[in-house]
CSV table of C-alpha atoms and ligand atoms in Angstrom, one decimal:
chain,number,residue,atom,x,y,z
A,1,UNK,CA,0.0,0.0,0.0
A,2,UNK,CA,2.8,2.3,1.0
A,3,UNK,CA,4.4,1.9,-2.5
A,4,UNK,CA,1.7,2.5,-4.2
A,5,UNK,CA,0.9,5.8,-3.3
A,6,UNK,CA,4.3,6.6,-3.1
A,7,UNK,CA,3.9,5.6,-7.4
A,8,UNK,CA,0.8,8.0,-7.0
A,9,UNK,CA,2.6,10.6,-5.6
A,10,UNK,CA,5.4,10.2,-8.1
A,11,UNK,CA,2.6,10.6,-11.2
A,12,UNK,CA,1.1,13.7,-9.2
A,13,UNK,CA,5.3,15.1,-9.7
A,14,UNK,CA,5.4,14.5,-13.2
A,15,UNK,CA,1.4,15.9,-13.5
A,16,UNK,CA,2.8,18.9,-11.5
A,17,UNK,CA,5.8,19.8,-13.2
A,18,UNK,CA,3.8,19.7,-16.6
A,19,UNK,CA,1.2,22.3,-15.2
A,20,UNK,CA,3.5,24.2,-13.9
A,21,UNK,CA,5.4,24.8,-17.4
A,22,UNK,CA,1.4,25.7,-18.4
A,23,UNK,CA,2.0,27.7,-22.1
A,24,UNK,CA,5.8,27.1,-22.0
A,25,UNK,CA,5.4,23.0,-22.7
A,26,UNK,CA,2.9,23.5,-25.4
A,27,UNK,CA,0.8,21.1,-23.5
A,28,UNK,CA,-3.1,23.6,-23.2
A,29,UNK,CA,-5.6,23.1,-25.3
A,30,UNK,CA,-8.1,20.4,-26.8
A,31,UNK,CA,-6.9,17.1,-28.6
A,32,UNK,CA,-9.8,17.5,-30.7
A,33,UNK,CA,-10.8,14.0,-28.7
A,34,UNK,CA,-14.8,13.0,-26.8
A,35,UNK,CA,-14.1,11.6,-24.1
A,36,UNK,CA,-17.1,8.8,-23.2
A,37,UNK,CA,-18.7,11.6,-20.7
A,38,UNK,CA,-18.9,13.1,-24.0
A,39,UNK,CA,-16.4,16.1,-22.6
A,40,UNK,CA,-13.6,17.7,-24.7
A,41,UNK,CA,-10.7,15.8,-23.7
A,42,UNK,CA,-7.6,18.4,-22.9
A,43,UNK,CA,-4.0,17.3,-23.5
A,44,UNK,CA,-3.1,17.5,-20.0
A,45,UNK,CA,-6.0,15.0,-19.3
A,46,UNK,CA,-4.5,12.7,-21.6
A,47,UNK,CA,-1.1,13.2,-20.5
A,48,UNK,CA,-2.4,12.7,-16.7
A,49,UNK,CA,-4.2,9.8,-17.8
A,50,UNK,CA,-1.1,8.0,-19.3
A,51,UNK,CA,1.3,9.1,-17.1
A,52,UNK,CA,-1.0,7.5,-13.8
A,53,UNK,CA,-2.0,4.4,-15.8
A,54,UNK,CA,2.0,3.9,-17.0
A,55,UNK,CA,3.7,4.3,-13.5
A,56,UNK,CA,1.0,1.4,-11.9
A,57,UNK,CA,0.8,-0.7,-14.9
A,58,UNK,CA,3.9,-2.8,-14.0
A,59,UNK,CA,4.7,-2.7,-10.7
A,60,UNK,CA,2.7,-6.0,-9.6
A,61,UNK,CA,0.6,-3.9,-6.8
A,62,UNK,CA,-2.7,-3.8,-8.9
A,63,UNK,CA,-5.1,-6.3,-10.5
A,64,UNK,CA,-7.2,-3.4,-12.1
A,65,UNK,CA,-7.0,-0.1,-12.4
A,66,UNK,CA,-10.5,2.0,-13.7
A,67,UNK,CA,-9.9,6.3,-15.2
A,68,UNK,CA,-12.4,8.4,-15.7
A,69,UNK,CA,-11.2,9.3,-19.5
A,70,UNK,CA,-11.5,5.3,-20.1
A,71,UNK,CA,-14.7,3.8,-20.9
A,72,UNK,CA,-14.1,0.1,-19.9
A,73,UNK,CA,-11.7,-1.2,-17.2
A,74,UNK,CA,-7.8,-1.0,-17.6
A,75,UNK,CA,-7.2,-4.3,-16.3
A,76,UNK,CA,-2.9,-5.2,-15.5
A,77,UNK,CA,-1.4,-6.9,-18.6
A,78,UNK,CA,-0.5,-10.6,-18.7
A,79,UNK,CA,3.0,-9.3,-19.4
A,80,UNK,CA,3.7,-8.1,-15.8
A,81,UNK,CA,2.8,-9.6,-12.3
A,82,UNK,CA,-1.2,-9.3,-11.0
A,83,UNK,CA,-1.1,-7.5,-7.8
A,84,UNK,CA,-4.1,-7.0,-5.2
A,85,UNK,CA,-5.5,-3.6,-5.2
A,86,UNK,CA,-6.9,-2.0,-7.6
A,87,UNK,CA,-7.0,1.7,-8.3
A,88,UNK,CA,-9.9,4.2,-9.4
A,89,UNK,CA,-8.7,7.8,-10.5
A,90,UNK,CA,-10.3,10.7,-12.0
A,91,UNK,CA,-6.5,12.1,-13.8
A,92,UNK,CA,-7.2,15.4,-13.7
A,93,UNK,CA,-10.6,16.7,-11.9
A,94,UNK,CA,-11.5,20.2,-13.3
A,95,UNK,CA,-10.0,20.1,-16.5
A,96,UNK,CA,-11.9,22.9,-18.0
A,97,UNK,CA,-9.9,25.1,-15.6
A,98,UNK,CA,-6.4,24.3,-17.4
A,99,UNK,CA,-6.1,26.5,-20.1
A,100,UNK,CA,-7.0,29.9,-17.1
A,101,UNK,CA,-4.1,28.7,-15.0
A,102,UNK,CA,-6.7,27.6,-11.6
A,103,UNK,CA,-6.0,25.2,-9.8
A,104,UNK,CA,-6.8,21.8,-11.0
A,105,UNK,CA,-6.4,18.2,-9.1
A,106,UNK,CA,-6.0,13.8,-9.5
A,107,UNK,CA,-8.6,12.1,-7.3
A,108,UNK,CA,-7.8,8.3,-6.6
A,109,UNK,CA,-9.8,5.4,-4.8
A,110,UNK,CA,-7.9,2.4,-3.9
A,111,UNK,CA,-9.7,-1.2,-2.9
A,112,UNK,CA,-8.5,-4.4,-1.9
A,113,UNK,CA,-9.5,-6.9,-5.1
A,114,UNK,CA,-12.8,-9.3,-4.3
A,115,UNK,CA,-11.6,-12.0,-7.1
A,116,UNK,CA,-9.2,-14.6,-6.0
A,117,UNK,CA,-7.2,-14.3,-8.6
A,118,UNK,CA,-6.0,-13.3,-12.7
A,119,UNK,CA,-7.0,-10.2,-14.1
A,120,UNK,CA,-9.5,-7.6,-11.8
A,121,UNK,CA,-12.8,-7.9,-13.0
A,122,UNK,CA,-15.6,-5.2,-13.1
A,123,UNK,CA,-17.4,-6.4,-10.1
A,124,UNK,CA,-13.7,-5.1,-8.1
A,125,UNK,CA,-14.2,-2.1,-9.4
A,126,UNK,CA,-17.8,-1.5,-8.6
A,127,UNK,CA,-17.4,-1.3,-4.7
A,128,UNK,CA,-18.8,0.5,-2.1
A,129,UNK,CA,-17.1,3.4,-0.9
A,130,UNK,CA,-17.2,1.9,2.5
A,131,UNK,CA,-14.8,-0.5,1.5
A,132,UNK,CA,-12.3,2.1,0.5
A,133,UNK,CA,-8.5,1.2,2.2
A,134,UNK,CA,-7.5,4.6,1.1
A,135,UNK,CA,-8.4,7.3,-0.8
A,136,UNK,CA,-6.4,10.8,-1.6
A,137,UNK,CA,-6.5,13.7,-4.3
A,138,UNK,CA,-3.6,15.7,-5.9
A,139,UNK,CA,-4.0,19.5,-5.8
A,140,UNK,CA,-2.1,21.3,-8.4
A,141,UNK,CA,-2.6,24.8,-7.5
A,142,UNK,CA,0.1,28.2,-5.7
A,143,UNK,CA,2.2,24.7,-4.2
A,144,UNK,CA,1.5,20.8,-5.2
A,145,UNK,CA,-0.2,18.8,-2.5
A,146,UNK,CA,-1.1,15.3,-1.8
A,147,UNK,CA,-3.9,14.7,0.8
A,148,UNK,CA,-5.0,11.1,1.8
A,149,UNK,CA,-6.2,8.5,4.3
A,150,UNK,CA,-5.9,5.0,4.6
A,151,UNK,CA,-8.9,5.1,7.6
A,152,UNK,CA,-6.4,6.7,10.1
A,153,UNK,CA,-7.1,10.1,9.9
A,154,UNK,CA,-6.7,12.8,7.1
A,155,UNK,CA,-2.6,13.8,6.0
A,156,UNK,CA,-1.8,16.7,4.0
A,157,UNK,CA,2.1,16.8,2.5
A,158,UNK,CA,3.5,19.7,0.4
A,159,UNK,CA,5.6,19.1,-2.2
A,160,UNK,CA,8.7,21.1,-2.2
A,161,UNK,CA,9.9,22.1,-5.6
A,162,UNK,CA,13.9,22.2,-4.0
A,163,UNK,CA,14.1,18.8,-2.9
A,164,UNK,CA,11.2,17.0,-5.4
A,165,UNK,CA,9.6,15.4,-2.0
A,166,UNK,CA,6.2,15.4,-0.4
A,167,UNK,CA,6.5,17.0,3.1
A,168,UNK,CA,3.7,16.1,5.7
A,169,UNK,CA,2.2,20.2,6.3
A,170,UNK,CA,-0.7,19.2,7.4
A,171,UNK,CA,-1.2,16.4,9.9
A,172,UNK,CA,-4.2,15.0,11.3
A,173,UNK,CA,-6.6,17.7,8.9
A,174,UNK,CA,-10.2,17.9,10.8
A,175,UNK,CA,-13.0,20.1,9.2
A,176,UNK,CA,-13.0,23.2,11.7
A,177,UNK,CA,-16.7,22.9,13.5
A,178,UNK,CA,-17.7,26.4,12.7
A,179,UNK,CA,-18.3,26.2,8.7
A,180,UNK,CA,-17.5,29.4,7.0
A,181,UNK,CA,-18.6,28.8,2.6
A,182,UNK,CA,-20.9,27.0,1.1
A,183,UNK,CA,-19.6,26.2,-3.0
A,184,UNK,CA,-22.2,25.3,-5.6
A,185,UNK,CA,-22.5,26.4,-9.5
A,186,UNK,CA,-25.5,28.7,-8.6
A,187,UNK,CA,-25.5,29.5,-12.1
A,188,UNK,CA,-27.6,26.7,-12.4
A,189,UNK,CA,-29.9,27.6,-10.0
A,190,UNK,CA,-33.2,27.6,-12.2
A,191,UNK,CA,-32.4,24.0,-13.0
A,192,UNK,CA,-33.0,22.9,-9.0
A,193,UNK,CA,-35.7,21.1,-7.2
A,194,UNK,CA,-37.3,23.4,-4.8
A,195,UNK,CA,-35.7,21.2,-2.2
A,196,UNK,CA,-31.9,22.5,-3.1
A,197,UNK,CA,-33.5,26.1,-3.8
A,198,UNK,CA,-34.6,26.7,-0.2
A,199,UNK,CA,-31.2,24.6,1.1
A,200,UNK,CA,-29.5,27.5,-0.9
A,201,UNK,CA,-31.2,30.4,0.8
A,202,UNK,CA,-31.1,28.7,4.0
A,203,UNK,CA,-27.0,29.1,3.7
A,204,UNK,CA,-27.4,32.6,2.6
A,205,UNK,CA,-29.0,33.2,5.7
A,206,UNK,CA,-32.2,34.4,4.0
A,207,UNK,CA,-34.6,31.3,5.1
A,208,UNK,CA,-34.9,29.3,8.6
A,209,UNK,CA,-34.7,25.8,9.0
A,210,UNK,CA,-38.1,23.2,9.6
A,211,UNK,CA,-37.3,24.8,13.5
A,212,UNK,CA,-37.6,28.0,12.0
A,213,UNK,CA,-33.6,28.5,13.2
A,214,UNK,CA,-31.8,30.9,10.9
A,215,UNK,CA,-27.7,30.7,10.0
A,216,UNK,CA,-26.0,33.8,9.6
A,217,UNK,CA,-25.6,33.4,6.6
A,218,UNK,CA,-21.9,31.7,5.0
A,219,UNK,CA,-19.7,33.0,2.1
A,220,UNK,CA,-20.1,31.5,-0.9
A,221,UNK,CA,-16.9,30.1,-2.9
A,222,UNK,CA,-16.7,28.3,-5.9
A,223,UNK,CA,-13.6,27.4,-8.5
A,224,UNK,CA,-15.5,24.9,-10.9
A,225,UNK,CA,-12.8,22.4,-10.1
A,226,UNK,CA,-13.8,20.1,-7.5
A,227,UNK,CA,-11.0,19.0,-5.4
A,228,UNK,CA,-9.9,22.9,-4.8
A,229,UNK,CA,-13.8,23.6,-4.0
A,230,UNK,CA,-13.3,20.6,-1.8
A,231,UNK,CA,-10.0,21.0,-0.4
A,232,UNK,CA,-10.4,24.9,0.7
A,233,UNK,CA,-13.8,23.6,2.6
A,234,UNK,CA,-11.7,20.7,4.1
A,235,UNK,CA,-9.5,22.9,5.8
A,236,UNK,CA,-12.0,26.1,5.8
A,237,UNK,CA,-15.0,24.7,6.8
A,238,UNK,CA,-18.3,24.3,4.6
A,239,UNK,CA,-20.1,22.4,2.6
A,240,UNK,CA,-19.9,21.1,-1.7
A,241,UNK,CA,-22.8,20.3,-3.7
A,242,UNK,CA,-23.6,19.4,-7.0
A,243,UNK,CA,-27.1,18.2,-7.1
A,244,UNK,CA,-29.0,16.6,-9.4
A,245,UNK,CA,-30.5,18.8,-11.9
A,246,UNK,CA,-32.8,19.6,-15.0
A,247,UNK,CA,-30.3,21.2,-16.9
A,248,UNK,CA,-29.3,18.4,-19.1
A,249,UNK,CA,-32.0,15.5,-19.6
A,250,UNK,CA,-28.9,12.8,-19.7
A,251,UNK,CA,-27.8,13.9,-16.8
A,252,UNK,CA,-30.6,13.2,-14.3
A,253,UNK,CA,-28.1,12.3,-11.1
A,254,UNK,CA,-25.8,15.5,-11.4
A,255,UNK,CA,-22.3,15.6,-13.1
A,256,UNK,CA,-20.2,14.3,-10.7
A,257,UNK,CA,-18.9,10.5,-10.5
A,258,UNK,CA,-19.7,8.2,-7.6
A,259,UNK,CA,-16.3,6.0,-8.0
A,260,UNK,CA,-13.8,8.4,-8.6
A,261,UNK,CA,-15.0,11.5,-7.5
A,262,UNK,CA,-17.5,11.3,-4.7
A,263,UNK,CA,-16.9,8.0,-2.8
A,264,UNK,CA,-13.3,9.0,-2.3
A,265,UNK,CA,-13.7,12.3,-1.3
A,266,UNK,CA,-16.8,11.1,1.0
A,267,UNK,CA,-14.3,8.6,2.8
A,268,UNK,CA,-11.7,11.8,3.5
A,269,UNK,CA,-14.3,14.2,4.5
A,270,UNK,CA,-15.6,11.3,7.1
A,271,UNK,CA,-12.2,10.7,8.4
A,272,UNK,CA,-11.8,14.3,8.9
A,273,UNK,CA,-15.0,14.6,10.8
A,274,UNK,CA,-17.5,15.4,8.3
A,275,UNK,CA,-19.9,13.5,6.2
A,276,UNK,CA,-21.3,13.1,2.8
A,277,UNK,CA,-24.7,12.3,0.8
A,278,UNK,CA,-26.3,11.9,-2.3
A,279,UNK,CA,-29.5,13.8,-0.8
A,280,UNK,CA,-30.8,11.0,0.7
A,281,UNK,CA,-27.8,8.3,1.5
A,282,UNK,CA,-24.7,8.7,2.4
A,283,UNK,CA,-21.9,8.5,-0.6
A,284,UNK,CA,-19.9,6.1,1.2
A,285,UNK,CA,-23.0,3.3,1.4
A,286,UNK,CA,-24.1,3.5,-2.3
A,287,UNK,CA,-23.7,0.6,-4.2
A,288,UNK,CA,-21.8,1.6,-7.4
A,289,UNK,CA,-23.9,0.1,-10.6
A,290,UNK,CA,-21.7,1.3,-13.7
A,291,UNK,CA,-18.0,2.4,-13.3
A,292,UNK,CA,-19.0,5.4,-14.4
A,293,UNK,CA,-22.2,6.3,-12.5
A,294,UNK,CA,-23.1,9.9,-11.8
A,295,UNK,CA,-24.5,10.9,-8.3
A,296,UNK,CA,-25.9,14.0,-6.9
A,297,UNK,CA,-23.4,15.1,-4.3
A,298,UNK,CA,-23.5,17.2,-1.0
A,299,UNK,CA,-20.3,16.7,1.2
A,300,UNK,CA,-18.2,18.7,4.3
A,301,UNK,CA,-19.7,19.8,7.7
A,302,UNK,CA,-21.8,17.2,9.1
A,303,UNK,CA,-24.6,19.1,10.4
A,304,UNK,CA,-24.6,21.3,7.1
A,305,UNK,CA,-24.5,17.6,5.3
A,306,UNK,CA,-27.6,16.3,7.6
A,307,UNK,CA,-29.6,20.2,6.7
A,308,UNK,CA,-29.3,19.3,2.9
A,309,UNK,CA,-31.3,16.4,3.2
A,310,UNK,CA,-33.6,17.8,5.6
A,311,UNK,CA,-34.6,20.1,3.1
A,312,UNK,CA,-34.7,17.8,0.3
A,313,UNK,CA,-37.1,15.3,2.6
A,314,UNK,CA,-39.3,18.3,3.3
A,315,UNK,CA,-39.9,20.0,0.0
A,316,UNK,CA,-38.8,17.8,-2.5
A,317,UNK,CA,-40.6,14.7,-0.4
A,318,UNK,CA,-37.8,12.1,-0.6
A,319,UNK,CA,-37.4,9.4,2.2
B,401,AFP,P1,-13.6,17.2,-15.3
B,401,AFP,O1,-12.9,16.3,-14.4
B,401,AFP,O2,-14.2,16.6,-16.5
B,401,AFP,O3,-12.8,18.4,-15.6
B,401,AFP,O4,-14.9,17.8,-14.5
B,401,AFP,C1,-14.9,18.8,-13.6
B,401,AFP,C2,-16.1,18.7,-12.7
B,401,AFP,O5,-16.6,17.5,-12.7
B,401,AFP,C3,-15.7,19.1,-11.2
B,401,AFP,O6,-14.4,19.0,-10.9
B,401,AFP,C4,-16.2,20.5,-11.1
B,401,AFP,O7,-16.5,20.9,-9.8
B,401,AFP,C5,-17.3,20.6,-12.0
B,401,AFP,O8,-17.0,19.7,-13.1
B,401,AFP,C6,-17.6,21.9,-12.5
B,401,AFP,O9,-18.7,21.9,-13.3
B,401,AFP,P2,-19.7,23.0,-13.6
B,401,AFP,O10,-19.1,23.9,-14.7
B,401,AFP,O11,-20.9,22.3,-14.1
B,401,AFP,O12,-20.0,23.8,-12.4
C-alpha cells in the first residue's frame, strides 16, 4: 500500500511539473478527442491519464485499475505480475480550468481486489465506498499537494519544488466545527428542485430551517474544479454540492462521478469529521452500478450535510 501511493505521488510530480510549465510545454488546449462523458478531452488529461496508468501498470501492486477518460476497465497486462489492489482515479478533476491557469487536481480510490485471482474484474471495481483502504486527491494549485487516508485520519504533504519530495504540512486535517462557505454552481440555479433552492437560501441566511432557526448566513466560494472547492472547505469549513439537476435531460443524477470522485472524497471528508450524501444516503454506502455512474453530491460539515437532506425530505418529499 505504501508503495503504491508513493507511485501515485510520483505521477502527481510529473502531473505537476507539466502544469507548472502551463503555455511554456505547449501542453493547453483540446486534442480534438470526446471523451465517453462526452467532454472535450484536454492534452493534460490525456497526459495525466497516461502518465497514472503507466507508473502502476507494472509494478505487480494492482489487478485493475478504472480512469475516468477510459470507458471500460484497464485491467494489469499478462506481461507483468497481477497484484491485489486496484485503483480508481479521476486524472485530472477540473480540466476545464487548465487553459485559465486555476488550480486543478487527480482524485484516486484504492480497494482491496474481491476476485481470487487473474486479471480484476468489473465487479472489483464497482465497490462501495465503504470499503475504500485509502483514498487521496492531488491539488495542483500556488504549491502541489497530496492529501489522503488509509482510515487513520486525514494527512496533508506539500511538495517542495527544491528537494522534489512530499513534506507532511498538514497532519491530522479535521474540518474546523464552525463552517464558514458553502460552493455550488449557482449558475444553475433555475435547474434545481425546490428542495436544493430553499437549502441554498437557507445558507445565505435568508430562510430558517423546519425549527424555523436561521444561520447567519456563510460566504459563498466556488472554483469549478472540485478538489480545490473541496480542499479549501476541508481545511475552511463548509459544505460542496452538486445536485442533481434539470439542466441536461442525460444527466438526471448531477455531473459528478460516484467512483472516482464522490466515494473518495466522501471517505476523506468522514475521516476528517464530516460526512457526505447523495440527498438521501450517504456517498460512502451507495452501491456503485456502472464504473461510471453519476450521483448527486453534498459533502463537508456534518450538520450542514444532515440540513441538505432535511430540506430535500421536506420539500422535494424524498425518504
Ligand atoms: P472534469 O474532471 O471533466 O474536468 O470535470 C470537472 C467537474 O466534474 C468538477 O471538478 C467540477 O466541480 C465541476 O465539473 C464543475 O462543473 P460546472 O461547470 O458544471 O460547475
Amino acid at each position: 500500500m505504501t508503495s503504491l501511493l508513493y507511485d501515485i505521488a510520483l505521477a502527481g510530480k510529473v502531473i505537476a511539473s507539466q502544469t507548472s510549465r502551463g503555455g511554456l510545454a505547449e501542453i493547453l488546449g483540446k486534442t480534438g478527442a470526446t471523451n465517453i462523458q462526452g467532454e472535450e478531452v484536454m492534452k493534460l488529461d490525456e497526459l495525466a491519464d497516461r502518465m497514472i496508468y503507466r507508473l502502476n501498470d507494472h509494478t505487480g501492486r494492482l489487478a485493475v485499475m478504472a480512469s475516468e477518460e477510459q470507458e471500460d476497465i484497464l485491467p494489469v497486462s499478462s506481461r507483468f505480475p497481477i497484484g491485489k489492489y486496484v485503483l480508481l482515479y479521476d486524472p485530472l478533476d477540473g480540466s476545464s480550468n487548465i487553459d485559465y491557469n486555476v488550480s486543478i487536481g487527480t482524485i484516486f480510490a484504492i480497494y482491496r481486489r474481491l476476485s481470487q485471482s487473474g486479471h480484476g474484474t468489473l465487479e472489483d471495481c464497482l465497490q462501495k465506498g465503504r470499503d475504500l483502504i485509502a483514498a487521496g486527491y492531488l491539488i495542483y494549485g500556488a504549491s502541489t499537494m497530496l492529501v489522503y487516508t488509509s482510515g487513520m485520519g486525514v494527512h496533508g504533504f506539500t511538495l517542495d519544488p527544491t528537494v522534489g519530495e512530499f513534506l507532511l504540512t498538514h497532519p491530522n486535517i479535521r474540518i474546523p466545527e464552525k463552517p464558514k462557505y458553502y460552493s455550488v454552481n449557482q449558475g444553475y440555479e433555475k435547474f434545481w428542485s425546490d428542495g436544493i433552492k430553499h437549502y441554498t437560501r437557507y445558507l445565505q441566511g435568508d430562510e430558517p430551517d423546519a425549527n424555523g432557526n436561521f444561520l447567519k448566513g456563510f460566504s459563498m466560494r466556488y472554483i469549478g474544479s472540485m478538489v480545490a472547492d473541496f480542499h479549501r472547505n476541508l481545511l475552511g469549513g463548509g459544505i460542496y454540492y452538486y445536485p442533481a439537476d434539470s439542466k441536461n435531460p442525460k444527466y438526471t443524477s448531477g455531473k459528478l462521478r460516484l467512483s472516482y470522485e464522490g466515494a473518495p472524497l466522501a471517505f476523506i471528508a468522514e475521516q476528517a469529521g464530516g460526512t457526505s450524501s447523495n440527498g438521501t444516503t450517504n456517498l460512502l454506502d451507495l452501491q456503485p452500478e456502472g464504473l461510471h455512474q453519476r450521483t448527486p453530491l453534498f459533502i463537508g460539515n456534518r450538520d450542514l450535510v444532515e440540513k441538505a437532506e432535511e430540506f430535500i425530505r421536506i420539500f422535494d418529499h424524498q425518504e
